[in-house]
Every structure is written in structure tokens, then in C-alpha cells.
Coordinates of C-alpha atoms in Angstrom, one line a residue:
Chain Y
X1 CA -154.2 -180.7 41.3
X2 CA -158.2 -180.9 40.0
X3 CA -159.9 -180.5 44.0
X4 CA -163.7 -180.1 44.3
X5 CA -166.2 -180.0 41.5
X6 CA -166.0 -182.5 38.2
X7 CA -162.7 -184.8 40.5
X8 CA -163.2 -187.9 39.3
X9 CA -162.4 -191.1 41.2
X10 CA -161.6 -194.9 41.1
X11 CA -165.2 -196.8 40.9
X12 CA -166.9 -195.5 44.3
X13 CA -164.1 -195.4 46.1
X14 CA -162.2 -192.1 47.3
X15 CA -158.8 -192.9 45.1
X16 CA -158.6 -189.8 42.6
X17 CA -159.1 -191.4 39.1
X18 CA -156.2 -189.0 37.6
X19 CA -152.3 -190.6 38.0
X20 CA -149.9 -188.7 39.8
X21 CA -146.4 -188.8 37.8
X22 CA -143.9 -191.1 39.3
X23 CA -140.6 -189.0 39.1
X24 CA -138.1 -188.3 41.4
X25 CA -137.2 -184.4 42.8
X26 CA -134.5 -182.3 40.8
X27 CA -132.3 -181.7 43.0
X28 CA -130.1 -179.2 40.2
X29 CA -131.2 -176.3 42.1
X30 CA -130.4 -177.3 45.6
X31 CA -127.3 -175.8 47.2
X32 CA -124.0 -177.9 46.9
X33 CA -123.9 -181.1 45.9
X34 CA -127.1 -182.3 47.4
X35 CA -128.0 -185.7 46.7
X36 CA -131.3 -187.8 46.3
X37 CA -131.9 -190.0 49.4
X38 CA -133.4 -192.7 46.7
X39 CA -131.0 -194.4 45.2
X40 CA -128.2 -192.6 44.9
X41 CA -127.3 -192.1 48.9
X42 CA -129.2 -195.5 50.1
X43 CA -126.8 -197.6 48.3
X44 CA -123.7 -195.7 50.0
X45 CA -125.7 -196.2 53.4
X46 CA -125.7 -199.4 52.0
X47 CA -121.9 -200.2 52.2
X48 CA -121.2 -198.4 55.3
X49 CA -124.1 -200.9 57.1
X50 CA -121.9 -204.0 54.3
X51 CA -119.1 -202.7 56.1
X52 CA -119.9 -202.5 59.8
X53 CA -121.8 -205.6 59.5
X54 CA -118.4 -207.6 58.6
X55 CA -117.2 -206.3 62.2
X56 CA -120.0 -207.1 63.4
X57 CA -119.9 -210.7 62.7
X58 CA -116.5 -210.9 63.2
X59 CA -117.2 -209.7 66.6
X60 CA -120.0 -212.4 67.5
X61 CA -117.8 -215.6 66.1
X62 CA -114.8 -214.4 67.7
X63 CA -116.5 -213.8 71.2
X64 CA -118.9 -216.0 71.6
X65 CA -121.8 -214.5 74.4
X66 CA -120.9 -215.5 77.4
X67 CA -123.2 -217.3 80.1
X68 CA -122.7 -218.5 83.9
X69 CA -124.2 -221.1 85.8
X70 CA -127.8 -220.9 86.4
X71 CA -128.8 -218.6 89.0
X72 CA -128.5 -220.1 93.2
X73 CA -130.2 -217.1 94.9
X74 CA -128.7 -218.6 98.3
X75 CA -125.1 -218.0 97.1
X76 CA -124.9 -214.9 99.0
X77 CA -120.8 -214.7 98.4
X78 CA -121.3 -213.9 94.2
X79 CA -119.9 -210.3 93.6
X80 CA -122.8 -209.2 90.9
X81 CA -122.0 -206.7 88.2
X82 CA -123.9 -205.4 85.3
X83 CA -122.8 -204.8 81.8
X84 CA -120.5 -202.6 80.9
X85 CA -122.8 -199.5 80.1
X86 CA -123.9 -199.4 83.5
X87 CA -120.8 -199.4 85.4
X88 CA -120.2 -196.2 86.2
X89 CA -123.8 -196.1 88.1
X90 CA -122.7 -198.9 89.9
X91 CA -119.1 -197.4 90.9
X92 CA -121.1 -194.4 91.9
X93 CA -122.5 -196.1 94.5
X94 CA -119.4 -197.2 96.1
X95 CA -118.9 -194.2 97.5
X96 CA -119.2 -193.3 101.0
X97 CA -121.4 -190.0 100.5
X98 CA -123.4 -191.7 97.7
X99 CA -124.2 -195.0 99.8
X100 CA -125.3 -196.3 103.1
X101 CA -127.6 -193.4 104.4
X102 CA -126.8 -191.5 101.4
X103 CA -127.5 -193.7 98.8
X104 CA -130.8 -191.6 97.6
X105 CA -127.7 -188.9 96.2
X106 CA -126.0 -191.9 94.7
X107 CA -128.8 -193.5 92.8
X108 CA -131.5 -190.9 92.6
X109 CA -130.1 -187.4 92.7
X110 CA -127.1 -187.5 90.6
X111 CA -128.3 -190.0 87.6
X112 CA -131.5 -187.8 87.8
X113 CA -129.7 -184.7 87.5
X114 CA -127.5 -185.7 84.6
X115 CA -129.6 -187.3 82.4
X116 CA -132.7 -184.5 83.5
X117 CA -130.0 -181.9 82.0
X118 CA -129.4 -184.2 79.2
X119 CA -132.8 -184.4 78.2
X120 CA -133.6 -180.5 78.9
X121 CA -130.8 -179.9 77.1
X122 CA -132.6 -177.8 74.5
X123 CA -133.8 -175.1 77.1
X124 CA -130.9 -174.6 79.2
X125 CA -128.5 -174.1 76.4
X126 CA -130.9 -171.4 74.7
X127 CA -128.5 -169.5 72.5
X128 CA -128.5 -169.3 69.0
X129 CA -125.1 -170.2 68.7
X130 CA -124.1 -174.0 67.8
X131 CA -120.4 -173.7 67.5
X132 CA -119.3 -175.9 70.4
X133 CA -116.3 -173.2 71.3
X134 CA -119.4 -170.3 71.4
X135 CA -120.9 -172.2 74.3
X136 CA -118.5 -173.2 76.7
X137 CA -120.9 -174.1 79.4
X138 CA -122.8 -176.7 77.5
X139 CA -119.7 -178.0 75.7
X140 CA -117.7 -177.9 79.6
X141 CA -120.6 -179.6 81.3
X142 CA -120.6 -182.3 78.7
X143 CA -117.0 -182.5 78.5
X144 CA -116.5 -182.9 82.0
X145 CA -119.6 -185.4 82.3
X146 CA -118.2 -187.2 79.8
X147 CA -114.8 -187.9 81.8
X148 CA -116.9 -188.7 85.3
X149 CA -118.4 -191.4 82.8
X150 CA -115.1 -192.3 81.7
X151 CA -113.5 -192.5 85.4
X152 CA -116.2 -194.0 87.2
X153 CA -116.0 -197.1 84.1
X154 CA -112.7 -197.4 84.9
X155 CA -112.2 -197.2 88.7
X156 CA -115.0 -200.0 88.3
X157 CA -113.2 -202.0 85.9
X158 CA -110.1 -201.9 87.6
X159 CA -111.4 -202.6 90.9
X160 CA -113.8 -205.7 89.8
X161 CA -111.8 -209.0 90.7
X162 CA -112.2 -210.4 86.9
X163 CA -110.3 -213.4 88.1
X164 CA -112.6 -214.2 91.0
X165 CA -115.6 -213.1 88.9
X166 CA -114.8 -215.8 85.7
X167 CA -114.3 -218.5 89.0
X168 CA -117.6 -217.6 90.8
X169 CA -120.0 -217.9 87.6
X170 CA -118.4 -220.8 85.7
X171 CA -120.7 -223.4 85.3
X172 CA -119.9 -226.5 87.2
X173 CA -120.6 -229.9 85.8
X174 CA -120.9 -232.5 88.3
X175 CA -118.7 -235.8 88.1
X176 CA -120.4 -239.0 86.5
X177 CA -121.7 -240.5 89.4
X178 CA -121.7 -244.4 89.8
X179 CA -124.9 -244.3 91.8
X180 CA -124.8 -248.0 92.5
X181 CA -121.2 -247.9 93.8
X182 CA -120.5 -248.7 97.8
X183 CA -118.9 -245.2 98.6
X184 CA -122.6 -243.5 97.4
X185 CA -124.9 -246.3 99.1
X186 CA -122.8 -245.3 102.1
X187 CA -123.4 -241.5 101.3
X188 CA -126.8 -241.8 101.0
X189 CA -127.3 -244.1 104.2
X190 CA -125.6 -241.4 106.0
X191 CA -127.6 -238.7 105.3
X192 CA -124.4 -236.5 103.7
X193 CA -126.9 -236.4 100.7
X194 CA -129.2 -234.3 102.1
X195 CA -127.1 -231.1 102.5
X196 CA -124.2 -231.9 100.2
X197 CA -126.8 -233.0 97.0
X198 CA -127.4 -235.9 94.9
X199 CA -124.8 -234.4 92.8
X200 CA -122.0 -233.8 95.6
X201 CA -122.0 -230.3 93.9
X202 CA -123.3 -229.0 97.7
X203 CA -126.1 -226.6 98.1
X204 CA -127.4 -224.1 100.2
X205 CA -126.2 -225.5 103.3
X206 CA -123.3 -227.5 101.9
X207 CA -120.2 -226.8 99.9
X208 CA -119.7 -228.9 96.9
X209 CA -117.7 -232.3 97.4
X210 CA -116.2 -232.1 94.0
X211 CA -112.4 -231.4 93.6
X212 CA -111.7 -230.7 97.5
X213 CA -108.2 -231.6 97.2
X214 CA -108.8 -233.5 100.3
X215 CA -106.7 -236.5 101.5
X216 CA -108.9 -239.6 102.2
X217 CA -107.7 -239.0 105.9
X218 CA -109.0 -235.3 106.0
X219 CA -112.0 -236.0 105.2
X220 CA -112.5 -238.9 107.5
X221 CA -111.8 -236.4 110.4
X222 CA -114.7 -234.1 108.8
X223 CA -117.3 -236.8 108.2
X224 CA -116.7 -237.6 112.1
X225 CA -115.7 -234.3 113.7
X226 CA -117.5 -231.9 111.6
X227 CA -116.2 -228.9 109.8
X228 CA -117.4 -225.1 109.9
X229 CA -121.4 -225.5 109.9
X230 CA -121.0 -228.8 109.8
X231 CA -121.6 -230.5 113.5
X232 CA -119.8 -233.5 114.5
X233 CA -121.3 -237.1 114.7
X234 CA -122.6 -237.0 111.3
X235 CA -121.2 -240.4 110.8
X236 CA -122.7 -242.9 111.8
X237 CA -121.6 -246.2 109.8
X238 CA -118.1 -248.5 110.5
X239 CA -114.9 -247.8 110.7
X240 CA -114.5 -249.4 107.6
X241 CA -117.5 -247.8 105.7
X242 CA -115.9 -244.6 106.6
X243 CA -113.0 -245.5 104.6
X244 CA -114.9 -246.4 102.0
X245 CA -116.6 -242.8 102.0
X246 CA -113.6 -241.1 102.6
X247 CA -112.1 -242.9 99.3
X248 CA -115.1 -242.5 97.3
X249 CA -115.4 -238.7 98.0
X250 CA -111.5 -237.9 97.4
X251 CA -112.1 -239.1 93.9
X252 CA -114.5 -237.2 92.8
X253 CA -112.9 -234.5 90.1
X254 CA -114.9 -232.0 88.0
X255 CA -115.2 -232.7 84.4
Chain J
X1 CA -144.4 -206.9 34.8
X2 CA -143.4 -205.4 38.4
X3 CA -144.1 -202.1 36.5
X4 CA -147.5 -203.5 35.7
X5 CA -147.8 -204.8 39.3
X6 CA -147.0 -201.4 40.7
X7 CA -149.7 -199.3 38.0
X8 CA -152.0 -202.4 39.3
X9 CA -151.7 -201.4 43.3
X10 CA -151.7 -197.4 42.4
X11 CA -154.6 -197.6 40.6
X12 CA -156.4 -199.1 43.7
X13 CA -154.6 -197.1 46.5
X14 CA -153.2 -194.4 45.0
X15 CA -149.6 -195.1 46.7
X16 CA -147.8 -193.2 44.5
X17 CA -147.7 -189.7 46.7
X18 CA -146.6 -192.4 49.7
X19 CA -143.4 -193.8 47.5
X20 CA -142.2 -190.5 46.4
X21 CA -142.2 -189.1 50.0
X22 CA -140.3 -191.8 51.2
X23 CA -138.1 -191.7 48.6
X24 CA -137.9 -188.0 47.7
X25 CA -136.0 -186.2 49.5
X26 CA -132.3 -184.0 49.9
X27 CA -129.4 -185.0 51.1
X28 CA -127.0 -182.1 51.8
X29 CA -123.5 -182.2 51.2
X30 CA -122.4 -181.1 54.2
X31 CA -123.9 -184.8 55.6
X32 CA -122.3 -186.8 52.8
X33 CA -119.2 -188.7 53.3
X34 CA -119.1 -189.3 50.1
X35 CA -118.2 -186.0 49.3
X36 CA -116.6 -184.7 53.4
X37 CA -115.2 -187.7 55.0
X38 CA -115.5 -186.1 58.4
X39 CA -119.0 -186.6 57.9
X40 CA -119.0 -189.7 58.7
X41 CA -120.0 -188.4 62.3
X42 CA -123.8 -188.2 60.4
X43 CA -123.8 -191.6 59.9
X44 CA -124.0 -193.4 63.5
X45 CA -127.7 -192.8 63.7
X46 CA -128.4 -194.6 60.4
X47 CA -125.9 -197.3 62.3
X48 CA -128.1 -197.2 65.2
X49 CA -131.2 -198.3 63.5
X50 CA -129.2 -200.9 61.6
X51 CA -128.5 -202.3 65.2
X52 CA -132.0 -201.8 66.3
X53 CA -133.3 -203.7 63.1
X54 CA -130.6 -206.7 63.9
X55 CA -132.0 -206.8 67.3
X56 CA -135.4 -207.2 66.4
X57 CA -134.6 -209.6 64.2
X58 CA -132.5 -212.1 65.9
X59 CA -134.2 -211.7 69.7
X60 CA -137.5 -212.7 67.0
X61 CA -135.5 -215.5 66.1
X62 CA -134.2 -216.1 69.9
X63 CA -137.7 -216.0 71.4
X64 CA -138.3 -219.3 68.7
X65 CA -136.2 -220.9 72.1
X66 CA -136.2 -219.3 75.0
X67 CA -138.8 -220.4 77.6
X68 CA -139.1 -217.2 80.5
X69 CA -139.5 -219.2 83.7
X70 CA -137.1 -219.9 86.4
X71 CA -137.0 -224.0 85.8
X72 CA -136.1 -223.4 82.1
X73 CA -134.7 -220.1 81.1
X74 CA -131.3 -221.0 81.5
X75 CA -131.7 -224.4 80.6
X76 CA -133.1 -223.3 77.1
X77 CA -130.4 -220.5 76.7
X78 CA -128.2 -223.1 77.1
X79 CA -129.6 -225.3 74.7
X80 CA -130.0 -222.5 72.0
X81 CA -125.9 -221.6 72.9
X82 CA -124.5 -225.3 72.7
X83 CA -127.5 -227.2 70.5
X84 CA -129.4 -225.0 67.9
X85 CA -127.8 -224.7 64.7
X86 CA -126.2 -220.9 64.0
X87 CA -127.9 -220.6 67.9
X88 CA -124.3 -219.4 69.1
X89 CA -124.1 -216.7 66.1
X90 CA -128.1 -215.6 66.7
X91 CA -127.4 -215.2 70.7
X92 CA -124.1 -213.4 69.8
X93 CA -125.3 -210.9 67.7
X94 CA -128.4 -210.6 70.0
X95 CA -125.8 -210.1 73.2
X96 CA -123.3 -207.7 71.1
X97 CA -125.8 -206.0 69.3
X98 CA -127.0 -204.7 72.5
X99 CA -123.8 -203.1 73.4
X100 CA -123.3 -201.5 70.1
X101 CA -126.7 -200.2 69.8
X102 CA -125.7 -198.1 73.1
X103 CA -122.1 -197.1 71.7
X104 CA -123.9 -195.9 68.2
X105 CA -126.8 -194.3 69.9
X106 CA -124.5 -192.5 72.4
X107 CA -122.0 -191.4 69.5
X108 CA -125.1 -189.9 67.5
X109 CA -126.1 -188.3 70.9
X110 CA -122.3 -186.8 71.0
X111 CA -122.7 -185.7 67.7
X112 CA -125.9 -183.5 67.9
X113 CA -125.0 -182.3 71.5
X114 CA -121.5 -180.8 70.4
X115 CA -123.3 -179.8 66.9
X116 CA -125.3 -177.5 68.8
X117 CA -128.0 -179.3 66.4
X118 CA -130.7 -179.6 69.2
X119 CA -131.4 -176.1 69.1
X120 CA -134.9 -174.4 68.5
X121 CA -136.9 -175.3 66.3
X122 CA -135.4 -179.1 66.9
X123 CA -136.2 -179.5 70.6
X124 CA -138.8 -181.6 70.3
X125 CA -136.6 -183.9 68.2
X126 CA -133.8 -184.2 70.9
X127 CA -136.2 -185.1 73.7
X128 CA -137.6 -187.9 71.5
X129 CA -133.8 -189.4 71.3
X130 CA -133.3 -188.9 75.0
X131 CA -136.0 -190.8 75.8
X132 CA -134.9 -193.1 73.3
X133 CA -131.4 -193.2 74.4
X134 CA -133.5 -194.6 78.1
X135 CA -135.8 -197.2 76.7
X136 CA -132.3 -198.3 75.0
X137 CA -131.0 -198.6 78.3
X138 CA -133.7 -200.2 79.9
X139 CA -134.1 -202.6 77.3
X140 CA -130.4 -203.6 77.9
X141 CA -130.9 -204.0 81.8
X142 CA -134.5 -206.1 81.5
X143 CA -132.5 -208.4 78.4
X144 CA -129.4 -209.1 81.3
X145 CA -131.5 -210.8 83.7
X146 CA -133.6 -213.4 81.2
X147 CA -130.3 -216.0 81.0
X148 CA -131.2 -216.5 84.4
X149 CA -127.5 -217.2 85.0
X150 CA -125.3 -215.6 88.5
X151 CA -124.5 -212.6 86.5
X152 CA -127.8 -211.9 85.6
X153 CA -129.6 -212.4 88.7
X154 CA -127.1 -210.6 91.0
X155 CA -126.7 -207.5 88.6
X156 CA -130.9 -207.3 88.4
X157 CA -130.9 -207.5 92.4
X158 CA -128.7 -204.4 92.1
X159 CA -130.3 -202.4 89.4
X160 CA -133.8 -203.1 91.3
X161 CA -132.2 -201.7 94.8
X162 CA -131.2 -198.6 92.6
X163 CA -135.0 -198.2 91.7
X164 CA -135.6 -198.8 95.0
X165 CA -133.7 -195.8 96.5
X166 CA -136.2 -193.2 94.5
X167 CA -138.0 -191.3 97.1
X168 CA -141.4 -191.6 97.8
X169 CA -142.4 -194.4 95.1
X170 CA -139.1 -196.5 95.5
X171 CA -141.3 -199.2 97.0
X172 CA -143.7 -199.3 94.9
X173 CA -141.1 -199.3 91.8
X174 CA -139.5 -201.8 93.5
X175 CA -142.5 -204.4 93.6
X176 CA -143.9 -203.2 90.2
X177 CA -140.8 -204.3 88.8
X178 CA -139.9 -207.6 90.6
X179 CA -143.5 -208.7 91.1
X180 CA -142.4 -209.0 95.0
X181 CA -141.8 -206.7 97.4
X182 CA -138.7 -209.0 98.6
X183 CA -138.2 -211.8 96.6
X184 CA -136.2 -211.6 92.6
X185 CA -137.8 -214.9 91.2
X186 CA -140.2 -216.5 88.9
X187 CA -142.9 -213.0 88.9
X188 CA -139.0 -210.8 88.4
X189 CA -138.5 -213.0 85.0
X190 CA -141.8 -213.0 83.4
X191 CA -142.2 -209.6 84.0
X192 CA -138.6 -208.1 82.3
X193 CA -139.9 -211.0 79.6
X194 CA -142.8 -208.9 79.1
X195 CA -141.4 -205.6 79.1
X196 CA -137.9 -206.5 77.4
X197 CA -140.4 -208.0 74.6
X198 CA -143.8 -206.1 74.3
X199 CA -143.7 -202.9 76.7
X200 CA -140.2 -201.1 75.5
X201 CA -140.2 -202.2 72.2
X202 CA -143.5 -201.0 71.7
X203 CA -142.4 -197.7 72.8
X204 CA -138.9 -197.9 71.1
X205 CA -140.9 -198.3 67.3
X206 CA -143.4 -195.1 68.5
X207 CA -140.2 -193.2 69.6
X208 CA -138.5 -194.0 66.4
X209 CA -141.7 -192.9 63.8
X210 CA -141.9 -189.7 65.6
X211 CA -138.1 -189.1 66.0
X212 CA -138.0 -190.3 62.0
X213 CA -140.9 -187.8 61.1
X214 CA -139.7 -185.0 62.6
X215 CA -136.5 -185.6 60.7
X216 CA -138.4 -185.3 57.5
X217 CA -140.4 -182.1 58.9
X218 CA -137.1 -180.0 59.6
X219 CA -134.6 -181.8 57.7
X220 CA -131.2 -182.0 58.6
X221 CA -129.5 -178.9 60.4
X222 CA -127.2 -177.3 58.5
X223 CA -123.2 -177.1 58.5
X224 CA -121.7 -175.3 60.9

């Protein structure tokens, strides 16, 4: 390459005026049968990303992402989890010596530990030696973090209620509600709709009214007597109206 | 005429040093599954940044959508899942993207580790993917809680307690993450919008050019 005195460039600017050839490496010489990156590996990265993409898709339309009902932070019942990847921090801290008083070993000392090691990696395993059965520490320590991993996802998996979970994030659509009908005038003269929602679907001081299974006669006893939380006398209309209610609110069946 | 195109640009910028770098350069045997089918263990890195390039792409596309406060979030996920044409196949690949990025990325991890391909003078190199191998992870937990559905806001209330329980700052962490020293609400899900979206994939691309360049410095390791 021409450098210092007589280099000629592009107009005033800095671009050398002489081309640089545009040919690719020989790789003849190179050990093996090394390949160039451009084009000849690319296009068999190429179908391996074709490939994996198929599965990929197939995948997303088979499953389609799931999502719950939007978040109540009052429902204090809901059993949370994360995704799957995090799991086995969150079984961790199930257990007695890693929660409670101890939960600083649970979610600070142990996670910090493993993945410190993990990402130190380089100058605690020191040796030149890469063989995985000439280093039987490093290779141990990973093998035997990899099967807490392994465990801890699975104790957590097959301790998690999936039944109860699907039932406690499902998302809810309230009944069409005849607004104008007799049974909600009366619930709305009676005040049910300011803990049980204009929706009947309940709320934080309520349970929902939808799909009780209730027998009109059951719930006349509530409306009157109470139930729980619920003090008694809340009713305050004919005996009549109360039927009314007490038919209106038995009919009501999620969609 | 693209040749003419390409002469056009060089002549001006001088690219052409720039083009053969990226393009020039080996690939060994001994990482070719075209020649060693058990090398296919080389190639979940490559699949990692496939992933990573999906993900960008459709949360790009996702974010066309979304609204990040409390009143709409889930509302417009739910529009974008039941309305919005292909929305179902964007938000899918988004939401299983994210778990296959963290299956590729930890295969590749397995791979180097039991390679023993860390070792000097590649050091540097593994710390890079460590760190990556976090912001992965912490670009998984701040993407869980903007649905704003139960899942998402009882598994955040968890992950910030675990933050939480680190001495000394735990507090601090706590509130610089929620927004609130008690309360998970409308501060907790504009601020995982902001780092799920600007903060970690801001540092995710810087990772990746270093981890990328330092590739090209050393090269692969060699075969066992």
C-alpha cells in the first residue's frame, strides 16, 4: 500500500484515490477443509436458521401466547409464578433455610454465587487443559449445577397446582346485563352494587355473583342474613322484591 | 448496474476494506456441520442471534400496539391478541422467542463451558456472554410483567421481593425498580417499558458488537 509522500486521494477528501481489489481470501492453504464465511458457509447458516424457523412457527400457531385476566392487585389468593426459566429461583426459595429469616441465602447468596462462578469462570478453571474429562472440577461443578437446575424446575413444576392456576387467571366475561330489568333496579336500589360491581363480577370486597350455583332460596337467606364479610340486613326492600333479586341473581351464568 | 452502484459508493467512501472484512474470513472444519455433523453444537450461537433479530423485530412491530399504562396495557394486548391482523402470530413469536433465545443462549453457554473454549486468551470473550446471558434474563422478567395480566403482576411482585432481599441496597433496588417503595403499579410498568425497550437492549446490541469483534480478533478455538 502507497502511505505518505505522492498518496493521492479522492477530490479533497481523505478517500485514497487508488482501488483496493475486491477479491475474496484463498483459503487453499488453510488447514482442512476450511471454508469462506461469504458465501459458501452463510447460505448453509442459511438453511439451518430456514429450518429452525419452520419450528419455530409451527410452535407460535400451534400455541398461541397465552394471557390472563388483567391484573386485580387486591386478589391477594392468586398463587403467582414466573416463566419457566426462572423457576428454579423461585423453588429455591421454598425452602426453609433459604426463606423466612434466611431468605438473603435463598435469593442473594446462592444465585450470586452460581452465576459469580459462572461468569469468573475463566480464572478459576486456570488450566491449560480443555478436555472436559482433564478437568473434573469445572466439568463436576457444572454437572452437578446443572442437575440442582434441573431438580429445582421440576420439584417446582410438579408442585404448582396447574389446575388451580389455568382457573385463577382465566379471564372472566361478565353476563349481558339487562340494566333496565326489575331484578337490577332492585340491585342497585339496594346498594348490592356497590361491593358486588356493576358487573356482578364482585370486587375487592365482594365475590362475583356470576355462576354461584345458588338456589333462589339460598341466596335470599344471604341477601338478608349475610354471608362471610357480608353483615346481615343488607336488604332492605319487600318480600317480594327480594324474590325478584333472588331470581334475577341465580340466572346469571358466565359466557 | 449494482456493480456500477457499488464502484459509485467506493469511489466516495472507500468501503471496500469494510466489505471484505466482513465477508473474509475462515471457517474451520472442525465448526462445519457440513463436513462433522456433531458440529452442530457450534451452531446455537448463530441460532441465538437469529432469535435475538426475530425479537427485535416483532416486539418493533408489537410496540406499533401496545400502550404501557395500567388502564390500557392489557386492554391493548388484548386487542393486538384477538383484533390485529397476524397480531396472534407477532405476539407468539414475540412470547416464544423469548423462551428460545434463553434455551439457544444457554446451549451455546454449555457448549463453550464443557469445550474448555473460555480459556486464556478468550476470557474476556466469555464474560461478555455472561453478562449477556443476564441482560437476556432480565429482559425476559421486565417483558413478563407489561401484559399486565395476574400472571404478570404476581410473578413481578416476586422477582422485585428477590431484588429486595440483596443486602445493604435491597431497598433502594427495590424502589428503583418499582418506582415505589411499596406499591407494583402505574410507575412499576412504565419503568420495565423503558428498560425492557431502551435500557437492556441498548446494552444487549453493545454486548453483542464487542462479543462479535472479539470473535473476529481470536477466531474460533480450535478442535479438541
Amino acid at each position: 500500500m502507497h502511505r505518505g509522500k505522492g498518496m493521492k486521494f479522492v477530490g479533497d477528501s481523505r478517500i485514497p484515490a487508488e482501488r483496493k481489489p475486491n477479491i475474496p481470501k484463498d483459503y487453499s492453504e488453510y488447514p482442512g477443509k476450511t471454508e469462506a464465511f461469504w458465501p459458501n458457509f452463510l447460505l448453509k447458516e442459511w438453511m439451518v436458521g430456514a429450518v429452525f424457523l419452520v419450528g419455530y412457527l409451527c410452535l407460535t400457531v400451534a400455541h398461541p401466547s397465552p394471557l390472563e385476566r388483567v391484573a386485580d392487585p387486591t386478589d391477594a389468593g392468586y398463587i403467582p409464578l414466573p416463566d419457566w426459566y426462572f423457576l428454579f429461583l423461585y423453588q429455591l426459595l421454598k425452602y426453609t433455610y433459604a426463606s423466612g429469616p434466611y431468605n438473603v441465602i435463598g435469593a442473594f447468596i446462592i444465585p450470586g454465587l452460581a452465576f459469580g462462578a459462572l461468569l469468573l469462570a475463566p480464572f478459576i478453571d486456570r488450566g491449560p487443559e480443555r478436555r472436559p474429562i482433564k478437568r473434573p472440577f469445572a466439568t463436576g461443578f457444572m454437572l452437578l449445577a446443572l442437575a440442582s437446575v434441573v431438580f429445582l424446575t421440576w420439584e417446582s413444576v410438579v408442585n404448582h397446582d396447574w389446575e388451580a392456576a389455568k382457573a385463577q387467571g382465566q379471564i372472566v366475561e361478565g353476563p349481558e346485563i339487562d340494566q333496565n330489568s326489575e331484578g337490577f333496579q332492585i340491585y342497585q336500589e339496594n346498594g348490592c352494587i356497590n361491593c358486588h360491581g356493576e358487573t356482578l363480577t364482585g370486587g375487592a370486597a365482594a365475590p362475583s355473583l356470576v355462576g354461584t350455583g345458588l338456589s333462589p332460596d339460598e341466596i335470599k337467606t344471604i341477601a338478608v342474613e349475610g354471608v362471610g364479610t357480608m353483615p346481615p340486613g343488607q336488604f332492605k326492600g319487600t318480600d317480594e322484591e327480594l324474590g325478584k333479586l333472588a331470581e334475577f341473581i341465580s340466572t346469571l351464568e358466565a359466557e | 448496474m449494482l456493480n456500477k452502484i457499488y464502484d459509485w459508493v467506493d469511489e466516495r467512501l472507500d468501503i471496500t476494506p469494510l466489505w471484505r472484512d466482513i465477508a473474509d474470513h475462515e471457517v474451520p472444519e472442525h465448526v462445519n456441520p457440513g463436513h462433522h455433523f456433531s458440529a452442530f453444537v457450534y451452531c446455537f450461537g448463530g441460532l441465538t442471534f437469529f432469535v435475538t433479530v426475530i425479537q427485535i423485530l416483532s416486539g418493533m412491530f408489537l410496540t406499533m400496539y401496545y400502550v404501557p399504562d395500567i388502564k390500557n396495557a392489557w386492554e391493548s394486548v388484548y386487542y393486538l391478541q384477538n383484533e390485529v391482523a397476524f397480531g396472534m402470530i407477532v405476539r407468539g413469536m414475540h412470547h416464544w422467542g423469548a423462551s428460545l433465545v434463553i434455551v439457544m443462549i444457554f446451549l451455546h453457554t454449555l457448549r463453550v463451558f464443557f469445550q474448555g473454549a473460555y480459556k486464556k486468551p478468550r476470557e474476556l470473550n466469555w464474560m461478555v456472554g455472561v453478562l449477556i446471558f443476564f441482560v437476556m434474563l432480565g429482559l425476559g422478567f421486565t417483558g413478563y410483567l407489561l401484559p399486565w395480566d395476574m400472571k404478570a403482576l404476581f410473578a413481578t411482585k416476586v422477582g422485585i421481593e428477590i431484588a429486595a432481599a440483596t443486602p445493604f441496597i435491597g431497598e433502594q433496588l427495590k424502589t428503583l425498580l418499582a418506582g415505589h417503595p411499596d406499591i407494583i403499579g402505574a410507575q412499576t410498568l412504565t419503568r420495565f417499558f423503558a428498560i425492557h425497550v431502551f435500557f437492556l437492549p441498548a446494552a444487549l446490541l453493545g454486548l453483542m458488537a464487542a462479543h462479535f469483534i472479539m470473535i473476529r480478533r481470536q477466531g474460533i478455538s480450535g478442535p479438541l
